[in-house]
CSV table of C-alpha atoms in Angstrom, one decimal:
chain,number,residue,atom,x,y,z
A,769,UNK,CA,0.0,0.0,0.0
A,770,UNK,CA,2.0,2.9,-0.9
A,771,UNK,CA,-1.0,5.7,0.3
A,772,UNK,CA,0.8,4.5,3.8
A,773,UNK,CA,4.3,5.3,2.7
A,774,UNK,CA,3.2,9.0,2.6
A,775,UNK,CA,1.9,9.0,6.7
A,776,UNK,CA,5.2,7.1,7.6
A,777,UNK,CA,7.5,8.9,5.7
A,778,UNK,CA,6.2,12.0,7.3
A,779,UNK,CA,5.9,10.8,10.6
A,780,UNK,CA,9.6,9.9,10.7
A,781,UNK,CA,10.4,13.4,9.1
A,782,UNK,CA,8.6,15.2,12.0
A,783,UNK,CA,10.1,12.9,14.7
A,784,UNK,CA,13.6,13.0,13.5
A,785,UNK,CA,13.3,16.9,12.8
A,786,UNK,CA,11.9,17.0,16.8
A,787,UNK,CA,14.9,15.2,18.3
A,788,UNK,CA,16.9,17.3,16.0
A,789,UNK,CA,15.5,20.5,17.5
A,790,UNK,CA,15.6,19.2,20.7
A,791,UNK,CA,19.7,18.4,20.1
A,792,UNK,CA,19.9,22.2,18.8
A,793,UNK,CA,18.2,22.9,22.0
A,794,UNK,CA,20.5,21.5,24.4
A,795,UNK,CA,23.7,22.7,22.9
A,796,UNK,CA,22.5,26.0,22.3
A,797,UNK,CA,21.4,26.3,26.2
A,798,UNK,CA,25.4,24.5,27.1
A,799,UNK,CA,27.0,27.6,25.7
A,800,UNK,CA,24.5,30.5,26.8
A,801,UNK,CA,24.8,28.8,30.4
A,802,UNK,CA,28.6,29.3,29.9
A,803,UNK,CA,28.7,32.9,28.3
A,804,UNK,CA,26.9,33.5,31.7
A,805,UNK,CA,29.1,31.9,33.6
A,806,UNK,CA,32.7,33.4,31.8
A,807,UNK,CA,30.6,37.3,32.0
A,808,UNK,CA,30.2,36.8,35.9
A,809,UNK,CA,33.9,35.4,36.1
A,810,UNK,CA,35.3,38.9,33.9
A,811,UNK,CA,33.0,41.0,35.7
A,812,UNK,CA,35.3,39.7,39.2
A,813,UNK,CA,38.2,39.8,37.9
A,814,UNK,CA,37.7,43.0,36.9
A,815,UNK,CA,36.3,43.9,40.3
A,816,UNK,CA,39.7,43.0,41.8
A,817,UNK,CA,41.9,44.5,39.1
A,818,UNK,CA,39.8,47.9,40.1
A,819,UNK,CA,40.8,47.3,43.9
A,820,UNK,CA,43.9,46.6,43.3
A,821,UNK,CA,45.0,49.7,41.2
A,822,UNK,CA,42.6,51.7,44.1
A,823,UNK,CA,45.4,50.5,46.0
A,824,UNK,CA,48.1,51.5,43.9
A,825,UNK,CA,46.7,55.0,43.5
A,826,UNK,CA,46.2,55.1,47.3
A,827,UNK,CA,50.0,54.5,47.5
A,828,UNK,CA,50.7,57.1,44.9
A,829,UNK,CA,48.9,60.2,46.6
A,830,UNK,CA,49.8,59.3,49.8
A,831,UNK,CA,53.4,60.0,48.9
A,832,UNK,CA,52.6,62.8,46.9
A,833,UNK,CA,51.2,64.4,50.4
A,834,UNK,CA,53.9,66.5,51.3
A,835,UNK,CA,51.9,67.8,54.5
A,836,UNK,CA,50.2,64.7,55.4
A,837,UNK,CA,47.1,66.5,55.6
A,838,UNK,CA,45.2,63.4,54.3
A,839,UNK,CA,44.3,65.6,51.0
A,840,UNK,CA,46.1,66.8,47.8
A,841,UNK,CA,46.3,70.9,47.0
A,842,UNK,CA,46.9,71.9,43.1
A,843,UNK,CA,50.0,72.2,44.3
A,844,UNK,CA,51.4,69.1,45.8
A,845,UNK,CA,49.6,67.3,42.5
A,846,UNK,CA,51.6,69.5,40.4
A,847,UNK,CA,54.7,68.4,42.3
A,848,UNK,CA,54.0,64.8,42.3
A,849,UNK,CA,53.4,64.8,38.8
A,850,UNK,CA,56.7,66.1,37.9
């Protein structure tokens, strides 16, 4: 009966396009899930890269403080840049 080829034939077509999707599915969810993950990893490294050069600068203007005053005048950022 060849009229039931046609109702097989697309029966398999939609079930092997389904598991098909579904594949797509899956890997396309792996690799968002780990953009996610590598964004939230940049976002603290660059949390401590921003500490850490805080800390540098905090260095820096403390000895550019020539009267230990605990702020910088025009002056003593002119001096320190020099």
């Amino acid at each position: 009966y060849p009229e039931t080829a046609f109702v097989f034939i697309g029966s398999l077509m939609t079930l092997v396009f389904g598991v098909l999707n579904l594949i797509v599915a899956v890997i396309v969810d792996t690799f968002a899930e780990n953009r996610s993950k590598d964004v939230e990893s940049r976002a603290q490294e660059m949390e401590v890269q921003e500490l850490e050069e805080k800390s540098i600068l905090k260095k820096i203007f403390h000895k550019i403080d020539e009267d230990g005053s605990g702020a910088l005048s025009f002056d003593e950022l002119e001096s320190g840049a020099k």
